[in-house]
Short mmCIF file of C-alpha atoms (C1' of nucleotides) in Angstrom, two decimals:
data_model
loop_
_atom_site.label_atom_id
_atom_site.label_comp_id
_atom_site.label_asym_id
_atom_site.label_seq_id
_atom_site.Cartn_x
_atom_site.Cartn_y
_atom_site.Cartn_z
CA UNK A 1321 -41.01 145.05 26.87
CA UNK A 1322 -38.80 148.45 26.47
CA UNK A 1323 -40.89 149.73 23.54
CA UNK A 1324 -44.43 149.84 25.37
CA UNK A 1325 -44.13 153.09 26.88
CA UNK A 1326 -43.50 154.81 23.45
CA UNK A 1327 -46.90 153.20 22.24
CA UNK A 1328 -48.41 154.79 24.65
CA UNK A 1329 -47.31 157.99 24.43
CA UNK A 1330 -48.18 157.92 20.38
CA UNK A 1331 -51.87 156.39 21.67
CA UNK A 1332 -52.55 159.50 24.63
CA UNK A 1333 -51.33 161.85 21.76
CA UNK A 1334 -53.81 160.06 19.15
CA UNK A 1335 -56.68 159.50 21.83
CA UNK A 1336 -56.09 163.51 22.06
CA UNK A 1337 -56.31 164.52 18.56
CA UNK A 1338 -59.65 162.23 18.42
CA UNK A 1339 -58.81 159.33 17.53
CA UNK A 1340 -60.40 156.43 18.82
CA UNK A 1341 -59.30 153.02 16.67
CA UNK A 1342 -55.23 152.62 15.28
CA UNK A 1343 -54.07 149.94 13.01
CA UNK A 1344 -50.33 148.37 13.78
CA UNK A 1345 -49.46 150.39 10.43
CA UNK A 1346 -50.41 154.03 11.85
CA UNK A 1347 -48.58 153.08 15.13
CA UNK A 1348 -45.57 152.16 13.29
CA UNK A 1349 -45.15 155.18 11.40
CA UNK A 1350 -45.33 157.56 13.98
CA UNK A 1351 -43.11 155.40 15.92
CA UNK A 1352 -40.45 154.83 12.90
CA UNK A 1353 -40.74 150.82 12.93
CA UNK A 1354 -41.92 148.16 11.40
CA UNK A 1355 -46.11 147.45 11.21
CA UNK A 1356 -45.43 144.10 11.75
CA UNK A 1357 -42.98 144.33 15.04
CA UNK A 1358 -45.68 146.69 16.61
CA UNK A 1359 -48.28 143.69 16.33
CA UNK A 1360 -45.72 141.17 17.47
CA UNK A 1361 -45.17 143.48 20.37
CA UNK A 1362 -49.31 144.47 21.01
CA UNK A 1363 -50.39 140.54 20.74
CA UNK A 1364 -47.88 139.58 24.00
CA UNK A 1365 -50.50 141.65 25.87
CA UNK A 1366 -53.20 139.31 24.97
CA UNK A 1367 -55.02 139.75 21.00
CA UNK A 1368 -57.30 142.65 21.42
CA UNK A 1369 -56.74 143.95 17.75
CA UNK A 1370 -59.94 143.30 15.54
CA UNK A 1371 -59.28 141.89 11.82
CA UNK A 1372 -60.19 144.95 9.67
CA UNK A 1373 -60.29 147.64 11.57
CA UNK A 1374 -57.34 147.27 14.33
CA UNK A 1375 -56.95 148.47 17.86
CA UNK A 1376 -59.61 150.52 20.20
CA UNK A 1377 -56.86 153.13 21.39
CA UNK A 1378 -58.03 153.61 24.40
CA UNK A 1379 -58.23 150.15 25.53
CA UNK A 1380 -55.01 149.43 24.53
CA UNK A 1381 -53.65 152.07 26.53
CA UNK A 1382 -55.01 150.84 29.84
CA UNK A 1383 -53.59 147.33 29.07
CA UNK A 1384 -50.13 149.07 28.18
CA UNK A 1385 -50.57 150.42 31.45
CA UNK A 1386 -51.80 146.83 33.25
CA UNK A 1387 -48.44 145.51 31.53
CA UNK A 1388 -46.21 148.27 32.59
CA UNK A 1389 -47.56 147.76 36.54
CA UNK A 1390 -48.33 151.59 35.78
CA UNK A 1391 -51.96 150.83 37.09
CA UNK A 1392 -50.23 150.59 40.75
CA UNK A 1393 -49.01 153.04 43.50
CA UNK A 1394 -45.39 153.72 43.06
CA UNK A 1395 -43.88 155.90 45.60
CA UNK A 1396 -40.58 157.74 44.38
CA UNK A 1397 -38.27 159.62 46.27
CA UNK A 1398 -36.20 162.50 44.52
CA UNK A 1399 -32.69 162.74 46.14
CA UNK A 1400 -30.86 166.29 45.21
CA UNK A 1401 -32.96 168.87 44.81
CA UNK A 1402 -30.83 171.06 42.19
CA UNK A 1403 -32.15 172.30 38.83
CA UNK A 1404 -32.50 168.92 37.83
CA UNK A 1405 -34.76 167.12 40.41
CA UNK A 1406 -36.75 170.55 40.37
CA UNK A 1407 -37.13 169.70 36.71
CA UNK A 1408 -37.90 166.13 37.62
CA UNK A 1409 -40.82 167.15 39.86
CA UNK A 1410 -42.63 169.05 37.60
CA UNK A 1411 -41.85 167.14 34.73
CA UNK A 1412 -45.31 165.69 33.20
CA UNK A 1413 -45.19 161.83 33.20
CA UNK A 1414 -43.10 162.05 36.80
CA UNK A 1415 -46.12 163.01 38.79
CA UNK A 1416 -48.49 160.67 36.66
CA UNK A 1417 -49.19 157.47 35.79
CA UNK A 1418 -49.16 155.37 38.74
CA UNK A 1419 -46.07 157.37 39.86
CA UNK A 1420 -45.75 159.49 42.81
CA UNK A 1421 -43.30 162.24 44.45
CA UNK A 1422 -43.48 160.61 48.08
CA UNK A 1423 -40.11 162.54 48.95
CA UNK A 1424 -37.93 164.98 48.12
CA UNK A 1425 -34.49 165.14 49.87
CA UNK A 1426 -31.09 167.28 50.45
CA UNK A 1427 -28.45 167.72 52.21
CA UNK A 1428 -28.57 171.74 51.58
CA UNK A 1429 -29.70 174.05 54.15
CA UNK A 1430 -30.83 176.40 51.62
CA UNK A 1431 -33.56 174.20 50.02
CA UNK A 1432 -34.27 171.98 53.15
CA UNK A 1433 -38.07 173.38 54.53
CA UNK A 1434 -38.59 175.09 51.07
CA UNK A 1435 -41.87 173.48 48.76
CA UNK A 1436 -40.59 172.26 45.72
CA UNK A 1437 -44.39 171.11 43.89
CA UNK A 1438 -46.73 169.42 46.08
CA UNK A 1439 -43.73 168.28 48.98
CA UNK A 1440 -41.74 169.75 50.77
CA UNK A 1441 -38.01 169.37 50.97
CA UNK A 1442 -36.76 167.23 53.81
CA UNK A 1443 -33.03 166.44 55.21
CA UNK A 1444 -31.49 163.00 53.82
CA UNK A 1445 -31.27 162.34 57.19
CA UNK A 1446 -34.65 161.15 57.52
CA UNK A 1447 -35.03 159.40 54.86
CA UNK A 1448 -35.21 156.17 56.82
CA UNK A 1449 -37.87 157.32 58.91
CA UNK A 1450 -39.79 158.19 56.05
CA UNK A 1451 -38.81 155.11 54.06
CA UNK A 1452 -40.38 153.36 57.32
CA UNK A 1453 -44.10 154.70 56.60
CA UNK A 1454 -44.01 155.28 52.50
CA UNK A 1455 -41.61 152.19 51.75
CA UNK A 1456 -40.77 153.57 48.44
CA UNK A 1457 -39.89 151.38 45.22
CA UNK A 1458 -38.22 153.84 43.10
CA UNK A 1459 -35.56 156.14 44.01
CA UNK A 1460 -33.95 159.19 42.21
CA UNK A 1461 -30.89 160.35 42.47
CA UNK A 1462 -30.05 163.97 40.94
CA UNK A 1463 -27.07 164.41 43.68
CA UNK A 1464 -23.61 165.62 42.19
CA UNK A 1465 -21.31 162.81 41.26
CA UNK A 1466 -19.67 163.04 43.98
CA UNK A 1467 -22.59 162.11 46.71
CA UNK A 1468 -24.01 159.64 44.34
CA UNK A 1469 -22.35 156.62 45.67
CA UNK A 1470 -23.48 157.82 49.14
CA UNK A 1471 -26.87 157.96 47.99
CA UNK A 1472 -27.55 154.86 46.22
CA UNK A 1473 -26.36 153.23 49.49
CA UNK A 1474 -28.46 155.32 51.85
CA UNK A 1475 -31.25 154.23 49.30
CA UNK A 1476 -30.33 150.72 49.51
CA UNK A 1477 -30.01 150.65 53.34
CA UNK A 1478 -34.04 151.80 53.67
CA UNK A 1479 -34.88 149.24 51.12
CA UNK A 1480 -35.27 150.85 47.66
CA UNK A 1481 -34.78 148.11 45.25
CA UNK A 1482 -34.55 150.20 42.06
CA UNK A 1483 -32.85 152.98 41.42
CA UNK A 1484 -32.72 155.88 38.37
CA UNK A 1485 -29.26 157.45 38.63
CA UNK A 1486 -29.08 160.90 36.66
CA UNK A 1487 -25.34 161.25 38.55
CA UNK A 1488 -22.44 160.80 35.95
CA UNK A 1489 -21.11 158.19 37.68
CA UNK A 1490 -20.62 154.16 37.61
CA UNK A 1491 -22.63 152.78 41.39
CA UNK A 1492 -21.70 149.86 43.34
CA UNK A 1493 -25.28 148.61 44.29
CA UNK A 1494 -25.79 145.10 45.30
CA UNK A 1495 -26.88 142.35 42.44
CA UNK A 1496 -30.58 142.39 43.08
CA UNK A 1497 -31.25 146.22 43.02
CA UNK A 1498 -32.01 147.46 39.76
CA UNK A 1499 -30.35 150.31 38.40
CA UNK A 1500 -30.57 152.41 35.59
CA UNK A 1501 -29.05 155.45 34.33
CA UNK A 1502 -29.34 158.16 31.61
CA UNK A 1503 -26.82 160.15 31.08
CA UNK A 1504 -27.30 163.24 29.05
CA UNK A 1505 -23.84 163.62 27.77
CA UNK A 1506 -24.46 159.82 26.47
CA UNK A 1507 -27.54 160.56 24.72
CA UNK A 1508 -25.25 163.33 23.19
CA UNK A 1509 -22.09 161.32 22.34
CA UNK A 1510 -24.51 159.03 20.79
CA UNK A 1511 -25.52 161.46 18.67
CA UNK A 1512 -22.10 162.84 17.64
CA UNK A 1513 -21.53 159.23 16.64
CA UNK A 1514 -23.86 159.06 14.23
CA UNK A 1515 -23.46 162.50 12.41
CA UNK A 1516 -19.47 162.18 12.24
CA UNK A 1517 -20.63 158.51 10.20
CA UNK A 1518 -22.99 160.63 8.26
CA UNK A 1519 -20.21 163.01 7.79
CA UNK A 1520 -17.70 160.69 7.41
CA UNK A 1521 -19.89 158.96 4.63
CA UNK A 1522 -19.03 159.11 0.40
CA UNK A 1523 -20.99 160.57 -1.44
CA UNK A 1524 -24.06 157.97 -2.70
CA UNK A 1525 -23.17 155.91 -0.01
CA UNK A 1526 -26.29 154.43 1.72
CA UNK A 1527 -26.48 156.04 4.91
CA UNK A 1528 -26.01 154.03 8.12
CA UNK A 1529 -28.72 155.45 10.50
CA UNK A 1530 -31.22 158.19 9.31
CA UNK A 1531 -33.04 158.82 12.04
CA UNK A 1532 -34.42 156.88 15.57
CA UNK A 1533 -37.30 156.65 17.36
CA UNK A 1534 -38.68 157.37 20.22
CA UNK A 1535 -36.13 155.24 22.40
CA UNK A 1536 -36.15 154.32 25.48
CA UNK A 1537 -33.14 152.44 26.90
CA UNK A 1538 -32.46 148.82 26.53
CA UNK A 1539 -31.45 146.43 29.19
CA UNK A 1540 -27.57 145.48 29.00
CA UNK A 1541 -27.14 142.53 31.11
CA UNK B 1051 -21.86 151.62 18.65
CA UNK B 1052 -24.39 152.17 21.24
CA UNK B 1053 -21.65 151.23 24.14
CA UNK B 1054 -18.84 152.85 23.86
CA UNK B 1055 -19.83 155.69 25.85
CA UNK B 1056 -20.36 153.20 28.60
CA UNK B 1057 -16.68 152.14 28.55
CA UNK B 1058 -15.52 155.52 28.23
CA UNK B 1059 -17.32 156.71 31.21
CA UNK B 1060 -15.96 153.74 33.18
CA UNK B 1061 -12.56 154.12 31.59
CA UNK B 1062 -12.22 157.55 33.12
CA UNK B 1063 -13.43 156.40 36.51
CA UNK B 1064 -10.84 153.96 36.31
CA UNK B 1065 -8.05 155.93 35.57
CA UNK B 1066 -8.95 158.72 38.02
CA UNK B 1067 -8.42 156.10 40.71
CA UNK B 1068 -4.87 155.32 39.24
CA UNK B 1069 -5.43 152.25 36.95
CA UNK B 1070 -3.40 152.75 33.66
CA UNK B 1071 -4.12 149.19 32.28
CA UNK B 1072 -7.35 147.05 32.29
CA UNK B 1073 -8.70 144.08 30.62
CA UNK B 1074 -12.44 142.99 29.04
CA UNK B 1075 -13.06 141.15 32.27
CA UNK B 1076 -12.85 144.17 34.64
CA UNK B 1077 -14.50 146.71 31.82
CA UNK B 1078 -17.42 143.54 31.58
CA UNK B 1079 -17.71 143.89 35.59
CA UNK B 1080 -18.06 147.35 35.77
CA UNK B 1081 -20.06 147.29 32.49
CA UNK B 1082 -22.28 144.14 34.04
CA UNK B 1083 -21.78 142.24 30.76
CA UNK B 1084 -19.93 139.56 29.32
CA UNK B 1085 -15.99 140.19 28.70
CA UNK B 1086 -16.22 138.46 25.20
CA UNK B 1087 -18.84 141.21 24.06
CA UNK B 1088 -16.59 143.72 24.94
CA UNK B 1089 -13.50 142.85 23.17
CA UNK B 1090 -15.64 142.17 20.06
CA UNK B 1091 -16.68 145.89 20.62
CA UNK B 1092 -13.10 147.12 21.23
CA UNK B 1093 -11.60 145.09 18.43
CA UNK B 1094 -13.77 147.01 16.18
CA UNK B 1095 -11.66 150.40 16.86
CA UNK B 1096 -9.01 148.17 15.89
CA UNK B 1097 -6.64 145.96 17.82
CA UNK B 1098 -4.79 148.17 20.48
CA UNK B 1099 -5.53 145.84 23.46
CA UNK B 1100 -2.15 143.59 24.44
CA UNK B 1101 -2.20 139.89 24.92
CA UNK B 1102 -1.78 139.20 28.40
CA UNK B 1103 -1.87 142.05 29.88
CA UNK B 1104 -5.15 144.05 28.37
CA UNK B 1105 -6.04 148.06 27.24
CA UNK B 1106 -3.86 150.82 27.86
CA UNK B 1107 -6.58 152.78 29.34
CA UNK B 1108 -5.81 156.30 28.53
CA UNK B 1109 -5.27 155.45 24.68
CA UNK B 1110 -8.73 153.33 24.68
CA UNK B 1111 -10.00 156.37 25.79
CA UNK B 1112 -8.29 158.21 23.16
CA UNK B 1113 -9.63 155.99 20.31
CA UNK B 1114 -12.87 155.59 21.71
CA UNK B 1115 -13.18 159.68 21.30
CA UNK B 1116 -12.18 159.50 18.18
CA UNK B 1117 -14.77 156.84 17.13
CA UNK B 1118 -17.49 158.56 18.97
CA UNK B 1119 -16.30 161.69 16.83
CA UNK B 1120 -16.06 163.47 20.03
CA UNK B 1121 -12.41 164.96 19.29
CA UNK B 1122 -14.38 167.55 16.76
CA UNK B 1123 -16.02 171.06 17.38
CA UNK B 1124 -20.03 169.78 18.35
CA UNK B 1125 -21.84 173.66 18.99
CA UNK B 1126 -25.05 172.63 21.20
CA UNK B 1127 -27.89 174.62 20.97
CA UNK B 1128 -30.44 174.37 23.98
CA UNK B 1129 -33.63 176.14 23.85
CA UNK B 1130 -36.03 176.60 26.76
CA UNK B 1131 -34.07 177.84 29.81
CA UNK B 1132 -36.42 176.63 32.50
CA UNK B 1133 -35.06 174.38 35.67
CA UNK B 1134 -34.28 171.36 32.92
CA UNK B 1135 -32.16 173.34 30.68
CA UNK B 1136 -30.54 174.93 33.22
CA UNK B 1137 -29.61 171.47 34.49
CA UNK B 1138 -28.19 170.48 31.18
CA UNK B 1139 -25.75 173.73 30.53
CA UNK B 1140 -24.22 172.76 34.01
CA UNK B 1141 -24.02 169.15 33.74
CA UNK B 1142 -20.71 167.69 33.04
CA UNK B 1143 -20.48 165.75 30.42
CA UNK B 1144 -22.68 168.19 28.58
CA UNK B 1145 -19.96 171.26 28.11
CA UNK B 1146 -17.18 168.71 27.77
CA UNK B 1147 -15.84 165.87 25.21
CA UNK B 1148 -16.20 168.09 22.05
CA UNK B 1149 -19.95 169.78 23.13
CA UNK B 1150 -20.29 173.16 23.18
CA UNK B 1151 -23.00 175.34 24.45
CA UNK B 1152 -22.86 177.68 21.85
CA UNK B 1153 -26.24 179.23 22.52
CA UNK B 1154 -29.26 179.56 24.82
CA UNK B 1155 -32.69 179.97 23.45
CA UNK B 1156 -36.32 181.03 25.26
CA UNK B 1157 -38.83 183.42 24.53
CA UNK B 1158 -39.63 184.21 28.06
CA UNK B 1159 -38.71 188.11 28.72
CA UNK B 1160 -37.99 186.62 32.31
CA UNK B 1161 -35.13 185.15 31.26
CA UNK B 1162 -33.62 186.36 28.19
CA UNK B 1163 -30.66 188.42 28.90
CA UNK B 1164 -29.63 186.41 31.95
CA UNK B 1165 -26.29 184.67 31.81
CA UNK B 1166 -26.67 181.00 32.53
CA UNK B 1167 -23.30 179.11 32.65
CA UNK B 1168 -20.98 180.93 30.45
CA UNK B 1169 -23.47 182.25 27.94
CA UNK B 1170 -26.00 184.81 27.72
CA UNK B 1171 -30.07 183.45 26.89
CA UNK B 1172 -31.35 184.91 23.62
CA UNK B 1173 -34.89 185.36 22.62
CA UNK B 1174 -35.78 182.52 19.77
CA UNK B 1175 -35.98 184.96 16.93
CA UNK B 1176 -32.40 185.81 17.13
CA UNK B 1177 -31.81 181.55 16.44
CA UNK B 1178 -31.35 182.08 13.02
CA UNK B 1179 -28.78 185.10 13.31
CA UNK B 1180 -26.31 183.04 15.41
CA UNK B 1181 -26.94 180.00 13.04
CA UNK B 1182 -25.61 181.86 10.45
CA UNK B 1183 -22.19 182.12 11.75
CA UNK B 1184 -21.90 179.01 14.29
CA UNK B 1185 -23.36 176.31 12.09
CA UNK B 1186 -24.86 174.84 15.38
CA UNK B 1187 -24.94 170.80 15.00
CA UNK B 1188 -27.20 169.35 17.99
CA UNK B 1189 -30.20 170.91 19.38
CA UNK B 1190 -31.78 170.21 22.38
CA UNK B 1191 -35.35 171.24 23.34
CA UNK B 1192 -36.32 171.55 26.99
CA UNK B 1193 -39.10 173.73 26.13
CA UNK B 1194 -42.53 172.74 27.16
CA UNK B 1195 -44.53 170.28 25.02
CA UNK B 1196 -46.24 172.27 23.79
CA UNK B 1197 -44.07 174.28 22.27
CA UNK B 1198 -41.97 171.41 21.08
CA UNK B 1199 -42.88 170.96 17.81
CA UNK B 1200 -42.67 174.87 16.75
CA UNK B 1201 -38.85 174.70 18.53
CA UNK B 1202 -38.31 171.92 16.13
CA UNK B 1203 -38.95 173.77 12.84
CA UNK B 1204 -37.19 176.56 13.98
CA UNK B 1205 -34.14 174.17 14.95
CA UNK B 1206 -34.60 172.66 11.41
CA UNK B 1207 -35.16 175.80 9.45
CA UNK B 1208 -31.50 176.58 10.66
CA UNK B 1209 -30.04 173.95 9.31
CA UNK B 1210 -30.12 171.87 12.65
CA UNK B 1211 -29.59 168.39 12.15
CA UNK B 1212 -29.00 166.30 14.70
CA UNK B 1213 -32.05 167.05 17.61
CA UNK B 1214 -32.38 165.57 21.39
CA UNK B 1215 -35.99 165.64 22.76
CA UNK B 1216 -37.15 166.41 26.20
CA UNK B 1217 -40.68 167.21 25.65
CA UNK B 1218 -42.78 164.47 26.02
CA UNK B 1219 -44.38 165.15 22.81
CA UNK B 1220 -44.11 163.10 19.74
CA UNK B 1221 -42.20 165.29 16.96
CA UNK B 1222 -42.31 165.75 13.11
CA UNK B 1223 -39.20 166.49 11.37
CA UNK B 1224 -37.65 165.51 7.92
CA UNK B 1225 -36.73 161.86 7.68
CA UNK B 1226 -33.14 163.22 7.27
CA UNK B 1227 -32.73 164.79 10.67
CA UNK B 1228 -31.52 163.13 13.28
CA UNK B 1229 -34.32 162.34 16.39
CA UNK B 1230 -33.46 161.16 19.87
CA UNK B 1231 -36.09 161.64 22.41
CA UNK B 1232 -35.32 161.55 26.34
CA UNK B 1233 -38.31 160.78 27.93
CA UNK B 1234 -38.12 160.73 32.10
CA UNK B 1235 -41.20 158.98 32.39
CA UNK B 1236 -40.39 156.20 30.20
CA UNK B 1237 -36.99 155.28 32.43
CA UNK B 1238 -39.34 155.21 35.25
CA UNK B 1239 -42.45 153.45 33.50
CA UNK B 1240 -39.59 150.65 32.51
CA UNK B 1241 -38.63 150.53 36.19
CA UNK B 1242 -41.50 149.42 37.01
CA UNK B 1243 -42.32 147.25 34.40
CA UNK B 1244 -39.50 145.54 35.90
CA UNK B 1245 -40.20 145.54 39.48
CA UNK B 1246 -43.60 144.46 38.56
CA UNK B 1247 -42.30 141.25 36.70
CA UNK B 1248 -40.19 140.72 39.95
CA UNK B 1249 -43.36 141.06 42.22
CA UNK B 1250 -45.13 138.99 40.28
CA UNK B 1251 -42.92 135.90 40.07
CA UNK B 1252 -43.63 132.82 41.82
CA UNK B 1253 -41.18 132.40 44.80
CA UNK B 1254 -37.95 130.01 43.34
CA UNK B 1255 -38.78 131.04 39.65
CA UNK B 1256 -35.77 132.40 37.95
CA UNK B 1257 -36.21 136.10 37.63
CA UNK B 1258 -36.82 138.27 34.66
CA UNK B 1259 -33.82 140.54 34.75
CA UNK B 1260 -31.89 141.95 38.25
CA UNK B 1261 -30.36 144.65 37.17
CA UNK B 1262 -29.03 146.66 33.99
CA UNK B 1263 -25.56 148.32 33.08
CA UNK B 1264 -25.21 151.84 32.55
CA UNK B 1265 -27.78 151.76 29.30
CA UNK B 1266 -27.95 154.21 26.38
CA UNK B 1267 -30.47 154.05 24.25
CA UNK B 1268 -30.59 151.76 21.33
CA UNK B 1269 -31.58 153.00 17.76
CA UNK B 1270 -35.17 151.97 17.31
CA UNK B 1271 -35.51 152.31 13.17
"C1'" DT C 791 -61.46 144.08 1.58
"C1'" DC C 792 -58.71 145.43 5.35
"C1'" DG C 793 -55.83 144.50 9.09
"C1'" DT C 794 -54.72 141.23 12.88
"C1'" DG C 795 -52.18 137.27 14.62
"C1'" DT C 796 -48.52 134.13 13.93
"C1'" DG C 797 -45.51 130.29 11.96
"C1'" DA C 798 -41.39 130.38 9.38
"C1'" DA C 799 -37.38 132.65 7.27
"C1'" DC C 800 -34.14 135.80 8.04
"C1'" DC C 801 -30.74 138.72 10.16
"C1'" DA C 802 -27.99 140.63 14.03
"C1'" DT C 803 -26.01 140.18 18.18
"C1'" DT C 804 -24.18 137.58 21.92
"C1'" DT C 805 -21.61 133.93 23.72
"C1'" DC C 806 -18.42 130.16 23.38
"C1'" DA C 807 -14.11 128.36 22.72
"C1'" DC C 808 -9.63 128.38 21.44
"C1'" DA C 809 -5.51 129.68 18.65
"C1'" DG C 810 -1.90 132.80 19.09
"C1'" DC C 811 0.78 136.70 20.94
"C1'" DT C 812 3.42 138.79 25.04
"C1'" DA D 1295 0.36 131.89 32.31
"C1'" DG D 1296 -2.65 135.44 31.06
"C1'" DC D 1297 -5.51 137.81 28.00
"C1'" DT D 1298 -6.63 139.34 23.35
"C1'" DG D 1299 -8.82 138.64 18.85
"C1'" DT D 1300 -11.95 136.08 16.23
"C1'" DG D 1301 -14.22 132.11 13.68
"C1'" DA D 1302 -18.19 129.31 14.72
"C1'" DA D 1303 -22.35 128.12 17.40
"C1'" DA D 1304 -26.18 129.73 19.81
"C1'" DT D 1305 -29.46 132.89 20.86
"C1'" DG D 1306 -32.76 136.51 20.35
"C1'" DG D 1307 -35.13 139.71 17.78
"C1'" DT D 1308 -37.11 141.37 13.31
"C1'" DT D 1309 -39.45 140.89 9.06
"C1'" DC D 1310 -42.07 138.28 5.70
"C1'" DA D 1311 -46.07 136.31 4.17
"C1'" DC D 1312 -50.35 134.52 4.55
"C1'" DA D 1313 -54.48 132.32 6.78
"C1'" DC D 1314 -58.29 133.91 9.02
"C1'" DG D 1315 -61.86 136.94 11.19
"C1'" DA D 1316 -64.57 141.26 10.98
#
DNA sequence: TCGTGTGAACCATTTCACAGCT
DNA sequence: AGCTGTGAAATGGTTCACACGA
C-alpha cells in the first residue's frame, strides 16, 4: 500500500517528539486524510490498535517496516554521479532503512576514483562484475537523458529488476522490471495545475484542491 | 489531472523522433495504460483528436500546456543551494514550460554570492525584498530538515503559496497553501514494497503489479 | 467513555462497448 | 476501415456508522 511510508514518517517524527501511543485520528490529521481510511489502511497489517487508547507507535512502525520488506538488505546502485546522485547519497532515508549504497557509478573521468559518502566512485564498466558479488535489487539512475536508455539496459543486462529513473525521459525496459520515475518538473506542472484552477476560480466558488499530503506516487498500470 | 504531464512528456518524445500524429493506443503503450482512459482524459481538454486518424501531436501538446497552466509566468523560488538544489536549477524541465528560477536562497556564507545557473544565491533575509517585486508563486525547499519548517514560514510570510518539499520532515503551513512533498526514500521504500510482494509470491500465482507508468503523484486529501 | 475494526453505503475512476465521424 | 468520443457497466477505493473491547 502507497500510503505506508508516509505513516511512518509522521510515527519516527511522533516517536521523536515523545510520543509513544497515536489514535487513527492524530495520524490522519497530520497526514491530511480521513481517520477512518488510516484504520482501514493500519488493520491490513494485522489489528494491533487497542479499543480506547489506539496504536503503540513504535510497534507499528516496525510492522510498517515488516510490510514495506524495509526490514531486509536492499542493495542500490546509484548510476550518474552529478549533483543529483551526490544529493541522493547523502540524502537521509537513502542510506537507511533497509536500504543500502552498494555502488556508485560514471562514465566521467573526473569523478571516477573520487569518494562520494561511504563508496567510492567506480566506472559503469564494471558494473557487471560488481552486480556479480552484490546482486543488487534497486537501481538509480541520475544519468542525463540522454544515457538513460543506455543505463536502464546496462541495469537490466546484470539483473536489476527495479529501477528509479530521475532521467526526464520515457525507458523501454522489459514487462517484468519495475520502473518508476519522479520527475521534478512533474511534481511542478502539477502544481501549476492546481493554482491556475485556484486562480482560474470565481469568487465563492468552492475550491477544487486546497492542499495534499504527503504523497507518494501511485501505481498507473 | 494528475496525467497529463505524462502525455506531454511522451508527446514531446514523440515528436522529436518525427511523429506529427498519434492515437490513444500508442500514447496508452508508451503511457502503460489502457487507450480508453486516455481519450477520456484527452476529451476533457475538449475534442481535438480526429476520427480515424488520432491527435495532432504538437497541438495536444499545445492544449495540454494550456490546461496544465504552464503557458503563464510561474517565478520558482528554491532555497537551500546544497548538491539537491543545485540539481534542480539545472534540470530540464525545471527552468522550462512556464518555470522560472527567479531566485536562489541559503544562509550559508559559503555559498551566497555564487552564481548557480543563471542566477546569483542570496542570503534568506533578503527573501522578502525580492518577493516584493517578483510575486514568486512556487517554492521549493532543499534545505536540510531541519531547517524545513523555518524555510516554510519564511516562504509563507512572503506570500508563497504553492510549496514543493524535499526535506523529509513533516511541515505545518496554513490549510490554504498548497503542500507537495518529494520524498526519495518513499519512491524507494515503495520499490520494495513491491519487489517484496513479488518475492514473496508462490511460484504460478498471478503477480501483484509488474511494473508502473511514468507516475506523478496523486492528491492525497 | 474512547477509539479500533469492519460491514455497508457511497463515490470516483477505470474499462467496456459501440455509435458516429473522417 | 480506423479511431475518437462517450454512455453504461464494472471495479476499486473512501467514508459512514456502529458494535465491541479496553
Amino acid at each position: 500500500m502507497v500510503r505506508l511510508p508516509v505513516y511512518q514518517r509522521i510515527l519516527t517524527e511522533l516517536l521523536r517528539s515523545g510520543a509513544s501511543t497515536v489514535s487513527s485520528e492524530q495520524l490522519a490529521t497530520l497526514a491530511r486524510m480521513n481517520a477512518a481510511k488510516v484504520r482501514k489502511d493500519l488493520s491490513l497489517l494485522g489489528s494491533f490498535g487497542t479499543r480506547g487508547t489506539g496504536y503503540d507507535a513504535a510497534f507499528l512502525v516496525s510492522q510498517i517496516d515488516r510490510a514495506l520488506g524495509v526490514d531486509r538488505d536492499w542493495p542500490v546502485v546509484i548510476v550518474g554521479i552529478g549533483n543529483l546522485g551526490r544529493a541522493l547519497v547523502n540524502s537521509e532515508g537513502f542510506s537507511s532503512r533497509g536500504f543500502r549504497v552498494a555502488g556508485l557509478f560514471d562514465v566521467s573521468p573526473a569523478v571516477i576514483g573520487e569518494q562520494v559518502g561511504p563508496v567510492t566512485v567506480r566506472h559503469l564498466d564494471q558494473l557487471g562484475e560488481m552486480a556479480r558479488t552484490e546482486r543488487p535489487a534497486i537501481g538509480v539512475i541520475a544519468a542525463p537523458a540522454s544515457a538513460a536508455q543506455e543505463v536502464a539496459e546496462a541495469l537490466v543486462g546484470v539483473g536489476v529488476r527495479s529501477i528509479l529513473n530521475f532521467a526526464p525521459r520515457v525507458l523501454n525496459v522489459p514487462a517484468d522490471v519495475m520502473l518508476r520515475y519522479v520527475d521534478l518538473s512533474i511534481e511542478l506542472q502539477v502544481m501549476s495545475f492546481y493554482q491556475s484552477r485556484q486562480a482560474d476560480e470565481v469568487e465563492g466558488d468552492v475550491p477544487l484542491m486546497r492542499s495534499v499530503g504527503l504523497s507518494p506516487s501511485p501505481e498507473m498500470g
